mmCIF file of C-alpha atoms and ligand atoms in Angstrom:
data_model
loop_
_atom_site.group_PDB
_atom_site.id
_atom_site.type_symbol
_atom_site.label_atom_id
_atom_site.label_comp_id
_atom_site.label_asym_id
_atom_site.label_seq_id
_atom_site.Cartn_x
_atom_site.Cartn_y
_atom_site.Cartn_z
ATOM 1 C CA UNK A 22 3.111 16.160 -17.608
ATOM 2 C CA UNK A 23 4.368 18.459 -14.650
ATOM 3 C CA UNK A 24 5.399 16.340 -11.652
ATOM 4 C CA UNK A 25 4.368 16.646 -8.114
ATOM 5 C CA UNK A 26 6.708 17.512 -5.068
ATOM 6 C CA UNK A 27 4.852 16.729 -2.221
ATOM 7 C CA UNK A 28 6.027 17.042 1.627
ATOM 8 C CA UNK A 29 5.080 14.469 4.442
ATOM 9 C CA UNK A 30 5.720 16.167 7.891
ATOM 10 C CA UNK A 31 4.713 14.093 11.227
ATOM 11 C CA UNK A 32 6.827 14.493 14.662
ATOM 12 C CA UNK A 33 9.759 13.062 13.864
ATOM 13 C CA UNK A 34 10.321 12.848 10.294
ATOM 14 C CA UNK A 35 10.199 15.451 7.228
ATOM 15 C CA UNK A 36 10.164 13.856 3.923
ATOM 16 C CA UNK A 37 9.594 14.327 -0.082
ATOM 17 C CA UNK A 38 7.436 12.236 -2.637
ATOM 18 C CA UNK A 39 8.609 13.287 -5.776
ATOM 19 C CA UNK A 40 6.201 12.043 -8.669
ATOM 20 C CA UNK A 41 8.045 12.832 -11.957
ATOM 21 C CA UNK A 42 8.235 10.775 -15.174
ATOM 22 C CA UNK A 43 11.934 9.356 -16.087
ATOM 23 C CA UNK A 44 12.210 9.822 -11.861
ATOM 24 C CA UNK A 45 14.245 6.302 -12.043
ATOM 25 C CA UNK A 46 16.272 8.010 -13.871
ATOM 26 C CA UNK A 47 17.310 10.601 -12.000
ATOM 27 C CA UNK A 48 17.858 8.609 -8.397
ATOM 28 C CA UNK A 49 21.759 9.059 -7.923
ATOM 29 C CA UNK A 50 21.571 12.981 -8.258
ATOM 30 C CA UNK A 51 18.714 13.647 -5.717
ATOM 31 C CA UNK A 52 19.984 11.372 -2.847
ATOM 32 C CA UNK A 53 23.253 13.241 -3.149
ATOM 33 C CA UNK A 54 22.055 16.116 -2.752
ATOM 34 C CA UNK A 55 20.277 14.419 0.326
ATOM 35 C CA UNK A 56 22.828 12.010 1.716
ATOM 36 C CA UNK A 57 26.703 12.572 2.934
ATOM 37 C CA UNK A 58 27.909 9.347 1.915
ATOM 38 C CA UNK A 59 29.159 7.430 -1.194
ATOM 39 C CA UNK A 60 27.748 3.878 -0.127
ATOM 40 C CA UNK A 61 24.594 2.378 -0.940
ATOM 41 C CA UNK A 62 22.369 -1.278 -0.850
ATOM 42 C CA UNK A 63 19.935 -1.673 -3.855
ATOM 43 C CA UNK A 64 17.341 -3.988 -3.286
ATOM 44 C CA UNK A 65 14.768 -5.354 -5.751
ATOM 45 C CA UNK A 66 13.269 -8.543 -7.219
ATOM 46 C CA UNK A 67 14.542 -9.911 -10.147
ATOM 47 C CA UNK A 68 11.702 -9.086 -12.280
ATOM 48 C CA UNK A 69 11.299 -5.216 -11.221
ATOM 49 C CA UNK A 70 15.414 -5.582 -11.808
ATOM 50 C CA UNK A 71 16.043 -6.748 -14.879
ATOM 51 C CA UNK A 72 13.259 -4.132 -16.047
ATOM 52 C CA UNK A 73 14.691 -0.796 -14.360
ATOM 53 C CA UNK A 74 17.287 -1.575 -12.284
ATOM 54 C CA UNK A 75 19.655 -0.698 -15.663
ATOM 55 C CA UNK A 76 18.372 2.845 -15.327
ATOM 56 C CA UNK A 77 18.450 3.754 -11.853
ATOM 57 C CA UNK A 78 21.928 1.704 -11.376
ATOM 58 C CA UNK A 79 23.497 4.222 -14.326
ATOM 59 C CA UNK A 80 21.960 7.008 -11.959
ATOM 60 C CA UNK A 81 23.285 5.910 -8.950
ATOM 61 C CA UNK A 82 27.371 5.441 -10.464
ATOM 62 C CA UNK A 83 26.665 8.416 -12.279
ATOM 63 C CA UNK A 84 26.993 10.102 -9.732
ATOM 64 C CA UNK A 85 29.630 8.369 -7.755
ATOM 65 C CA UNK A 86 27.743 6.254 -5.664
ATOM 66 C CA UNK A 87 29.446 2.643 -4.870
ATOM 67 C CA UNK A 88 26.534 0.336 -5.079
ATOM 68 C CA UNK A 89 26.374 -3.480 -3.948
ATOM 69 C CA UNK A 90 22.693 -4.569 -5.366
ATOM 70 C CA UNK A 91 20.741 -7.467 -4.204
ATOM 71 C CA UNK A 92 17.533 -8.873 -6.318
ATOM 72 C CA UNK A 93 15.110 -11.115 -4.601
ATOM 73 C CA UNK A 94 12.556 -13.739 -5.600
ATOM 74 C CA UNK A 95 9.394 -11.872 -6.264
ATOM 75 C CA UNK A 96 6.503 -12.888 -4.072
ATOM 76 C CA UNK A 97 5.483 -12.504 -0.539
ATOM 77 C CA UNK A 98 7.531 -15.977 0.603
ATOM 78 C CA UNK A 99 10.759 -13.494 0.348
ATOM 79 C CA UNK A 100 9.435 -11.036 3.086
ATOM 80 C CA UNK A 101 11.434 -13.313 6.012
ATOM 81 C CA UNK A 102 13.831 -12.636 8.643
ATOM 82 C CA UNK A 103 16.075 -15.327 6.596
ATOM 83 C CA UNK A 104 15.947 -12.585 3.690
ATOM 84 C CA UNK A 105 16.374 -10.268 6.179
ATOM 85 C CA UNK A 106 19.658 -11.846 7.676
ATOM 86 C CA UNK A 107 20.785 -12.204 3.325
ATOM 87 C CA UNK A 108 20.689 -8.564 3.512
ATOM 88 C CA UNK A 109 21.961 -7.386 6.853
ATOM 89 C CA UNK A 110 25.032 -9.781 5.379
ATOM 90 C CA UNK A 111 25.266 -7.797 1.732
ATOM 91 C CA UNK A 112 25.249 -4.372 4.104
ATOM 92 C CA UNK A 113 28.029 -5.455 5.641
ATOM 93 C CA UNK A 114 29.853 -6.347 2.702
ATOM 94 C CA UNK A 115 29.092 -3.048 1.269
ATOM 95 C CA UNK A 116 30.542 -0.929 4.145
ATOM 96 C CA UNK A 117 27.136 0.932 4.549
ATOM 97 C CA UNK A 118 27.505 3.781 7.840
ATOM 98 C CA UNK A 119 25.431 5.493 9.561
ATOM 99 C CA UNK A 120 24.466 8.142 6.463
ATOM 100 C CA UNK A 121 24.428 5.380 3.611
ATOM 101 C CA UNK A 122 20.784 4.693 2.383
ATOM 102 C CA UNK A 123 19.294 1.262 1.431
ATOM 103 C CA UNK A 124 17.549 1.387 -1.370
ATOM 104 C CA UNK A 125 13.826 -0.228 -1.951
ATOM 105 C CA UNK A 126 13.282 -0.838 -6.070
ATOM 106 C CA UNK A 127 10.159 -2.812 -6.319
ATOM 107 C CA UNK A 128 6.779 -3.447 -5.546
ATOM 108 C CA UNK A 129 5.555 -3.917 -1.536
ATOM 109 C CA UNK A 130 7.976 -7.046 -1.122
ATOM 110 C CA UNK A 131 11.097 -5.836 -1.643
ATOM 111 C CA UNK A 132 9.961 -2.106 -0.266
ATOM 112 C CA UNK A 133 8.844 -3.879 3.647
ATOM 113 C CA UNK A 134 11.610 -5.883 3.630
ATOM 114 C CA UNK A 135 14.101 -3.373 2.406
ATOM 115 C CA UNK A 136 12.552 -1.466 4.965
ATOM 116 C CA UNK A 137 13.137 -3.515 7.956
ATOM 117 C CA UNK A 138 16.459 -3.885 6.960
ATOM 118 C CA UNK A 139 17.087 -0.014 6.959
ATOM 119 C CA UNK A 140 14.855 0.475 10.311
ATOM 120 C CA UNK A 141 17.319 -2.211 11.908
ATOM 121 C CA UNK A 142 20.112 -2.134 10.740
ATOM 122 C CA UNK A 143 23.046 -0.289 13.227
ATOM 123 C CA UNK A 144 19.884 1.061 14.568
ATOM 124 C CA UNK A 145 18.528 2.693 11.680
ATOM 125 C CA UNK A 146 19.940 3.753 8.276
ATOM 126 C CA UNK A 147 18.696 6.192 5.356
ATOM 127 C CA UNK A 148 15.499 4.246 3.556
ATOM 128 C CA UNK A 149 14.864 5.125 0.403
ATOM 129 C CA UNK A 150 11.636 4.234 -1.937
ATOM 130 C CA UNK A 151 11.643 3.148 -5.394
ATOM 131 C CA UNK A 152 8.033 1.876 -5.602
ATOM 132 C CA UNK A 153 7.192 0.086 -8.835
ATOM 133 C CA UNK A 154 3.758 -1.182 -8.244
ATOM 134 C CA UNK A 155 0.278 1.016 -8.122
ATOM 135 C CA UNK A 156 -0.240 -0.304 -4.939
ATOM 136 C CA UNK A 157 3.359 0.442 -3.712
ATOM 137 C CA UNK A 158 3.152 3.943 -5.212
ATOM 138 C CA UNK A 159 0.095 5.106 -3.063
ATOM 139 C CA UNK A 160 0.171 3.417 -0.116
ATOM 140 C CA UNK A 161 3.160 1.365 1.151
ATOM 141 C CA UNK A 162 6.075 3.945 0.006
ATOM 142 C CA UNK A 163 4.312 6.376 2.234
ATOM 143 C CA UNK A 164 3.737 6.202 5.965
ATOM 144 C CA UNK A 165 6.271 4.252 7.311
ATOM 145 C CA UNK A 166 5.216 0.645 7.711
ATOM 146 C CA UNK A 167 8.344 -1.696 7.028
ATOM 147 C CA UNK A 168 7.688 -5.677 8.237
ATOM 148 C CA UNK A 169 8.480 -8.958 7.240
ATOM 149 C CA UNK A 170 6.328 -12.470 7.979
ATOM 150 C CA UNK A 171 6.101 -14.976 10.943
ATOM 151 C CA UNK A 172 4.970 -17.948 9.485
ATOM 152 C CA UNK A 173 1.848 -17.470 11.771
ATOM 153 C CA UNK A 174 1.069 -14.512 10.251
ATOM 154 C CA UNK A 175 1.496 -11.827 7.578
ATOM 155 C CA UNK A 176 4.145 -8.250 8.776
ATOM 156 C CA UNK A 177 4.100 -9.402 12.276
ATOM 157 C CA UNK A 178 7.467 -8.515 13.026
ATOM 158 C CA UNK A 179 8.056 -4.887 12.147
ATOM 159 C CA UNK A 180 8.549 -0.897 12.575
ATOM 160 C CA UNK A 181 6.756 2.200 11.725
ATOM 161 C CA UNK A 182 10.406 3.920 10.237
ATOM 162 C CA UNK A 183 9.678 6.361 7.565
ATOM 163 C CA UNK A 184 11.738 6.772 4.473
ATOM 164 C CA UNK A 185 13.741 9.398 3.675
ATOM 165 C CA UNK A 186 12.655 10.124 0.486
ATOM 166 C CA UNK A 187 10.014 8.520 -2.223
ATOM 167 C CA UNK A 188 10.810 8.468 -5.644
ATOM 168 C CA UNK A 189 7.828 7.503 -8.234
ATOM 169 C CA UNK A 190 7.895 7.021 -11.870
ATOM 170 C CA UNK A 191 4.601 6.973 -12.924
ATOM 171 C CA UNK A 192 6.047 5.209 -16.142
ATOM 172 C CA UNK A 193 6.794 2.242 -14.751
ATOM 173 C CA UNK A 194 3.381 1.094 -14.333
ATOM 174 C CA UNK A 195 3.180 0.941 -18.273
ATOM 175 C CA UNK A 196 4.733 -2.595 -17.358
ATOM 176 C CA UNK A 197 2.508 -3.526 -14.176
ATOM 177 C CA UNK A 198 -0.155 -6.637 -15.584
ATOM 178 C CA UNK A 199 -3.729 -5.404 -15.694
ATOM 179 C CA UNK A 200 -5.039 -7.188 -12.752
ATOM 180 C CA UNK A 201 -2.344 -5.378 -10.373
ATOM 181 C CA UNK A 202 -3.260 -1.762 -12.244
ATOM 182 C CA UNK A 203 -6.896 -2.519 -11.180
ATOM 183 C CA UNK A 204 -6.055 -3.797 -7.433
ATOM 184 C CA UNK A 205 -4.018 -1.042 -7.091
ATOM 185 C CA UNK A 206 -7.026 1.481 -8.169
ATOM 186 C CA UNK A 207 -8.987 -0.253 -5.448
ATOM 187 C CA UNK A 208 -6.639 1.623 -2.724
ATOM 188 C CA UNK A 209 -6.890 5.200 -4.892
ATOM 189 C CA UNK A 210 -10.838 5.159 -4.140
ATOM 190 C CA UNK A 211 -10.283 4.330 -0.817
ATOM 191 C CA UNK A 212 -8.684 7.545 -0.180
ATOM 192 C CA UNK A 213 -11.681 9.676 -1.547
ATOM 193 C CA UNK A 214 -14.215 7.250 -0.269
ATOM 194 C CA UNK A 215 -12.748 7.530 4.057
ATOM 195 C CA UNK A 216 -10.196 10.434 3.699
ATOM 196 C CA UNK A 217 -10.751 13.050 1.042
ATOM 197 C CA UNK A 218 -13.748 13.904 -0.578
ATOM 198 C CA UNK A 219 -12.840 16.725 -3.607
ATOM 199 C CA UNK A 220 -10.383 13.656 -4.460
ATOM 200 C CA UNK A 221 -13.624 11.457 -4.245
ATOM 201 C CA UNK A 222 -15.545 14.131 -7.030
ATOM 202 C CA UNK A 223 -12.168 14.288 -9.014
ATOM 203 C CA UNK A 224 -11.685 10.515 -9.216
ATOM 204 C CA UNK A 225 -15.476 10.420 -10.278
ATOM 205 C CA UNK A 226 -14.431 12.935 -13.201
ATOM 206 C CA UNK A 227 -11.284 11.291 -14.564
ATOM 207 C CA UNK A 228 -12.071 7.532 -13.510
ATOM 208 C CA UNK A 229 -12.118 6.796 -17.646
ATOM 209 C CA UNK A 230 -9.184 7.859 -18.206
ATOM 210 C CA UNK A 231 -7.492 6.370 -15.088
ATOM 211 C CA UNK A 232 -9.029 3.384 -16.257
ATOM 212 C CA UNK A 233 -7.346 3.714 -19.582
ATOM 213 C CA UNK A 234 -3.900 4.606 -17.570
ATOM 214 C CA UNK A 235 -3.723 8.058 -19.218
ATOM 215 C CA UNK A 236 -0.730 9.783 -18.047
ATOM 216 C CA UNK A 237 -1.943 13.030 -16.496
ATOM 217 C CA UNK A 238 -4.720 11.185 -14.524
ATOM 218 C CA UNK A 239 -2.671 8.276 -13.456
ATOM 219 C CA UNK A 240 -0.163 11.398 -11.957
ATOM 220 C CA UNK A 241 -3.393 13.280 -10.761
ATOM 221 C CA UNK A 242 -4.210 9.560 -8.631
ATOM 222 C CA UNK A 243 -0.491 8.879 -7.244
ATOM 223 C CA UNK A 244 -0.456 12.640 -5.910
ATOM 224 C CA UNK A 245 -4.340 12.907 -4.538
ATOM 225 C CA UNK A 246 -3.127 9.674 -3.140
ATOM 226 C CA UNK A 247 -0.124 10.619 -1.432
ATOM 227 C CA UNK A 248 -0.894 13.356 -0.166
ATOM 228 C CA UNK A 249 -4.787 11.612 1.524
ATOM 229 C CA UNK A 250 -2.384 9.292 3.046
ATOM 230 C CA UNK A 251 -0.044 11.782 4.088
ATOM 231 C CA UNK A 252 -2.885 13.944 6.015
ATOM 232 C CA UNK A 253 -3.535 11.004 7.875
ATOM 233 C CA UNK A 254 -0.214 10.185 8.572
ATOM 234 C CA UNK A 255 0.543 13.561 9.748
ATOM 235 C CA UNK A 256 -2.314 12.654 12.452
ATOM 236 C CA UNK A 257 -1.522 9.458 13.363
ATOM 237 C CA UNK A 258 1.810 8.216 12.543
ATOM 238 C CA UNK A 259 1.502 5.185 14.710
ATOM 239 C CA UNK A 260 -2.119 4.271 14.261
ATOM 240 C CA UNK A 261 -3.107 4.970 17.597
ATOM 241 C CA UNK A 262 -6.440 5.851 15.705
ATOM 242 C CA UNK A 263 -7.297 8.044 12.991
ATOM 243 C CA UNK A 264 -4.705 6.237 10.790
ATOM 244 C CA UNK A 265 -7.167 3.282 11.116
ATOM 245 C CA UNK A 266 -9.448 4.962 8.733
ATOM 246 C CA UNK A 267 -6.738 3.442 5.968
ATOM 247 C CA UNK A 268 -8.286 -0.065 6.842
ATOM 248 C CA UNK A 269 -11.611 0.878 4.955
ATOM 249 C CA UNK A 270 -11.892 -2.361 3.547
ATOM 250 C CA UNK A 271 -9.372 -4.378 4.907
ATOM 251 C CA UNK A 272 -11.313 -6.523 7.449
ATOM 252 C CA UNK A 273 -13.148 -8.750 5.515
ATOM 253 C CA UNK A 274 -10.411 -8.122 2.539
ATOM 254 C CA UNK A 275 -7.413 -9.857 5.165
ATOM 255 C CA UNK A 276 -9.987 -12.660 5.827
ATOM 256 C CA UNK A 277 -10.755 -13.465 2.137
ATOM 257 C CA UNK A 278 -6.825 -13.062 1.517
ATOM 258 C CA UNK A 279 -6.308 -15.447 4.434
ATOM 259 C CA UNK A 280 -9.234 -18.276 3.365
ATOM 260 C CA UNK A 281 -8.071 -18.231 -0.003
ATOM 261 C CA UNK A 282 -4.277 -18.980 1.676
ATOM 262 C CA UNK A 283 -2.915 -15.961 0.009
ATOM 263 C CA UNK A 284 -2.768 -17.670 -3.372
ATOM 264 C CA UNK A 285 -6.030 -16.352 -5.186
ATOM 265 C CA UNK A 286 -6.687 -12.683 -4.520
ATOM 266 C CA UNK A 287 -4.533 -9.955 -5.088
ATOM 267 C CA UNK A 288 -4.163 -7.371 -2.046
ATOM 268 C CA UNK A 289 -6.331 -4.674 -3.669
ATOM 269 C CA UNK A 290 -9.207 -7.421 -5.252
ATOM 270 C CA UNK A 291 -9.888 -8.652 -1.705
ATOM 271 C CA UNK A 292 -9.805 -4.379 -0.544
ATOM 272 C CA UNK A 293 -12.557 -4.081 -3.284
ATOM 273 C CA UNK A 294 -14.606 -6.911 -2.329
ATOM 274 C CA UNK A 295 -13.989 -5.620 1.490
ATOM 275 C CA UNK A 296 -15.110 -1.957 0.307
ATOM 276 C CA UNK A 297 -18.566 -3.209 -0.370
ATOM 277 C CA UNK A 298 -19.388 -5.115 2.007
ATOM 278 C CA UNK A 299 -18.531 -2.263 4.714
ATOM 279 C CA UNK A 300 -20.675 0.219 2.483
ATOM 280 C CA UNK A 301 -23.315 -2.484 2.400
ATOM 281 C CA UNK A 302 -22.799 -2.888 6.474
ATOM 282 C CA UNK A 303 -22.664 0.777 6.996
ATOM 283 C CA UNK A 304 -26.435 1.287 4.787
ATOM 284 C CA UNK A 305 -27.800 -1.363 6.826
ATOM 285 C CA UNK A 306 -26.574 0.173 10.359
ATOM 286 C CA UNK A 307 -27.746 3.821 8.656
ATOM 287 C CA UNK A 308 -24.124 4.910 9.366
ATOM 288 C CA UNK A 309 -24.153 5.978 5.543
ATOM 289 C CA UNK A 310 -27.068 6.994 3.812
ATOM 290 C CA UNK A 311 -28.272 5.206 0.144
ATOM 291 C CA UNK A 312 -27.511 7.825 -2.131
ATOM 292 C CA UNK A 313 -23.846 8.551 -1.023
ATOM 293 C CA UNK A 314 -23.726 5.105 -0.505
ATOM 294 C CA UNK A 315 -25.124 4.339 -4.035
ATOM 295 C CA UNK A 316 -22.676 7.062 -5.446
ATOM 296 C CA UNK A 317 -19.676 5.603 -3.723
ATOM 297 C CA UNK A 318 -21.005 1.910 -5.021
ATOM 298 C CA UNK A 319 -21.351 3.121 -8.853
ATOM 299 C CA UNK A 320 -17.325 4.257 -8.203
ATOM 300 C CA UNK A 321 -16.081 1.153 -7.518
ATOM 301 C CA UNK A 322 -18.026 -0.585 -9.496
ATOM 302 C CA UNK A 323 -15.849 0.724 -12.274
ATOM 303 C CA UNK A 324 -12.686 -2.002 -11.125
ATOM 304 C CA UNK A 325 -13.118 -5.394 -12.094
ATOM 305 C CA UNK A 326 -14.611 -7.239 -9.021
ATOM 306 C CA UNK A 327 -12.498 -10.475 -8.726
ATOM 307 C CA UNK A 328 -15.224 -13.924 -8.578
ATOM 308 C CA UNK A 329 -14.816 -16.251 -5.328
ATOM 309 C CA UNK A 330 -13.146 -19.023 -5.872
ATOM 310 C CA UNK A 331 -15.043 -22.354 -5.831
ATOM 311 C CA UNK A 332 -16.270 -23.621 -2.581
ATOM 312 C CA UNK A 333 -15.228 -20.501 -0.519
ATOM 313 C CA UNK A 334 -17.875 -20.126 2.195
ATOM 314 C CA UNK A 335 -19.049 -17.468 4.223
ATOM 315 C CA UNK A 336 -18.485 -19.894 6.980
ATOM 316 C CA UNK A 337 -14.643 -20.162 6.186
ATOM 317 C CA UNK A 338 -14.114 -16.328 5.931
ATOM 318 C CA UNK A 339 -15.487 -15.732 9.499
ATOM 319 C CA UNK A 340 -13.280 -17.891 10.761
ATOM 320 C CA UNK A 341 -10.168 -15.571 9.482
ATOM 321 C CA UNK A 342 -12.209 -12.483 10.702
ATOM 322 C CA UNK A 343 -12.228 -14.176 14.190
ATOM 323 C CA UNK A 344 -8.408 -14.377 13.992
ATOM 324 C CA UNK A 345 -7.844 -10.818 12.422
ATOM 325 C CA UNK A 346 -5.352 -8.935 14.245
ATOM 326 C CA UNK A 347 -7.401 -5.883 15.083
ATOM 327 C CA UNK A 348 -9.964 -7.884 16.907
ATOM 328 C CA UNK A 349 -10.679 -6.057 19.686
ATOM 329 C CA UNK A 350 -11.826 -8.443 22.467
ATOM 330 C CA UNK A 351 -15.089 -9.991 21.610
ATOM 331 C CA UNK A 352 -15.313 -7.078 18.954
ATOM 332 C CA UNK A 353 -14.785 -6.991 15.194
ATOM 333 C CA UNK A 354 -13.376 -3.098 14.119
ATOM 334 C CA UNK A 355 -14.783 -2.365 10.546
ATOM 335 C CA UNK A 356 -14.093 0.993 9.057
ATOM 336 C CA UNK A 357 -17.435 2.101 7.534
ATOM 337 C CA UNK A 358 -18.027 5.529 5.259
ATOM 338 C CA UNK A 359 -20.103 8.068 7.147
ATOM 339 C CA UNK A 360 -20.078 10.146 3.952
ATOM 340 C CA UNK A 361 -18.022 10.392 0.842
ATOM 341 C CA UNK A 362 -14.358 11.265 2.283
ATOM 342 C CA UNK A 363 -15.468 10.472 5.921
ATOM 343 C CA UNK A 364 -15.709 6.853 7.763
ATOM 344 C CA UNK A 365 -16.018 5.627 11.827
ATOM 345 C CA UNK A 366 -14.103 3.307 12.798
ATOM 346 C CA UNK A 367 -16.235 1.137 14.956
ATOM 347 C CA UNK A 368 -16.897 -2.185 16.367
ATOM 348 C CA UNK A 369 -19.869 -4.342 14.812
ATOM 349 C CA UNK A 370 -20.689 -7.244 16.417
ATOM 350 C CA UNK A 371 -24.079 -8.371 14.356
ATOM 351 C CA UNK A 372 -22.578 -11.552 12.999
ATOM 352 C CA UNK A 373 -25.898 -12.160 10.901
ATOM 353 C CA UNK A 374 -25.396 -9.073 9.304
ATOM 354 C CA UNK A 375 -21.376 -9.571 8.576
ATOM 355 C CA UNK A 376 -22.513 -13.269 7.235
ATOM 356 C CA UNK A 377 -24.991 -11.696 4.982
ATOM 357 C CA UNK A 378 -22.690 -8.716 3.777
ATOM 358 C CA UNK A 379 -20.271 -11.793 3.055
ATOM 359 C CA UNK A 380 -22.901 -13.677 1.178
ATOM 360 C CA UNK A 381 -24.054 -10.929 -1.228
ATOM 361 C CA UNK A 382 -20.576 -11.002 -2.460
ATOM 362 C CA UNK A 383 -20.089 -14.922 -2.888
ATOM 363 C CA UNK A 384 -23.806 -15.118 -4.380
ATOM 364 C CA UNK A 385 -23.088 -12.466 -6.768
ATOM 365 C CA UNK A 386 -21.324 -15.121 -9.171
HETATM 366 N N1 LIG B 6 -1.676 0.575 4.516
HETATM 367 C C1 LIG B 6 -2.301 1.282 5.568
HETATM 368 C C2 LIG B 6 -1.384 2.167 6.327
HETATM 369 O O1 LIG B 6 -0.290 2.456 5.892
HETATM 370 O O2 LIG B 6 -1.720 2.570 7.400
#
């Protein structure tokens, strides 16, 4: 496999996504090429560590590089300002300046919070992603968005500080459990479904073999990926609008994730489930026509759909909609496909139509 070098270029910032196998490996020699210092922070979860954090720590001394590593407890419950403060503390230990990078190894835990920690600390240091996850890999390494928790709600205290370079190893995900494989796949048809539609027709050719994780496709996916998100990036860094367009699915997918207490769906499961009912929502308001629609419906109907769990009511997921942090006013903002690799972003306030998109999903099972 050939690997990708891809640019991301928005006011402020200039930075690669390199997607090369045995990447991990390689780590300490590109950031000193990039990086005047010989200091760095490390920060994973103990499970992503104890599988590659061997390799890229060899990398790093390699080539000189005086690293102080930190692993975290896997799981969302880690993305806190406590954590935050644990780190902040092993950056001071470590002597880190102005030019020393912190280092995100992981999935999207350890990448936010690493994140944060790099946006904030003495006003901003070099971030640099490891991502380890599908869902890492294609959307959170990219764009910029580093938060942590309030216990009243999910990355409500956070930045938009982008990294200075991403590093994927499209190996890694040879280790990633099925169910996160497929919930990650969910966000690599969003792109072609709202953003890019030749990356729509070429997921539509190679969807069996992404399915089967073949390694040319899967590198095909991270790169049409990357570089979807980073045209709409280069837009709309700070989601003033167009970067919206990245919430195709996300509406109802945050209010199933927050009924379900964040303890049932993964991320990209509750994106699928939120995928069709805004395709379903955008037939009904003839924002999308039925044959793209149907064509864009046979797509994702290649990822597992996750079942409800029981006794989840439409009744309970409209509450979470109600309390979704994009509400607009009175005002619900759904992002629904216009046509394959186009969507509007646009409020719908038909709540008999949102409760019936809702239902065909829990009925389905
Ligand atoms: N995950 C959506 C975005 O980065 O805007």
């Amino acid at each position: 496999m050939s690997g990708y070098n891809l640019q991301v270029k928005t006011a402020g910032f200039n930075y690669r996504v390199l997607i090369e196998e045995n990447g991990l490996s390689r780590v300490g020699k590109s950031l000193r090429l990039l990086f005047p210092s010989t200091r760095t922070l490390l920060i994973s979860d103990r499970t992503v560590y104890n599988l590659y954090g061997e390799v890229v720590l060899q990398s790093l001394v390699e080539q000189g590089w005086q690293v102080e590593v930190l692993s975290i407890e896997p799981g969302e419950q880690s993305k806190t300002l406590d954590q935050a403060a644990r780190l902040y503390d092993a950056a001071v230990e470590a002597g880190l300046d102005r030019n020393s990078p912190v280092i995100a190894l992981g999935g999207g835990v350890p990448g936010d919070l690493a994140g944060f920690v790099a946006a904030t600390y003495l006003r901003g240091v070099p971030l640099v992603m490891l991502p380890t996850s599908l869902l890492a890999q294609v959307d959170s390494s990219v764009g910029g968005k580093v938060a942590v928790n309030h216990p009243r709600g999910k990355n409500l205290i956070g930045a938009i500080y982008p990294p200075g370079i991403v590093i994927i190893d499209p190996l890694v995900l040879k280790s990633l459990p099925g169910d996160q494989f497929q919930a990650g796949l969910a966000e690599v048809l969003k792109y072609g479904i709202v953003v890019d539609s030749s990356f729509f027709y070429w997921l539509e050719k190679h969807i069996i073999e992404l399915l089967k994780a073949e390694p040319s496709a899967l590198a095909g996916a991270i790169s049409g990926s990357v570089k979807a998100k980073a045209a709409v990036v280069e837009q709309d860094e700070y989601e003033n609008n167009y970067r919206r367009v990245l919430n195709f699915g996300h509406t109802i997918g945050h209010a199933l994730e927050a009924a379900t207490n964040y303890n049932y769906y993964l991320h990209g499961e509750a994106v699928l489930i939120g995928m069709f009912a805004a395709v379903d929502m955008a037939e009904t308001l003839a924002v999308l026509n039925d044959k793209q629609g149907g064509r864009i419906r046979n797509l994702l109907d290649q990822i597992l759909l996750k079942k409800p769990p029981a006794g989840l009511t439409a009744e309970a997921v409209i509450d979470k909609l109600r309390q979704d942090k994009k509400r607009r006013e009175d005002d619900l903002i759904f992002v629904l496909p216009k046509e394959i690799g186009e969507a509007a972003i646009m409020p719908v306030n038909d709540r008999v139509l949102i409760k019936e998109v809702i239902e065909n999903y829990l009925n389905k099972h």
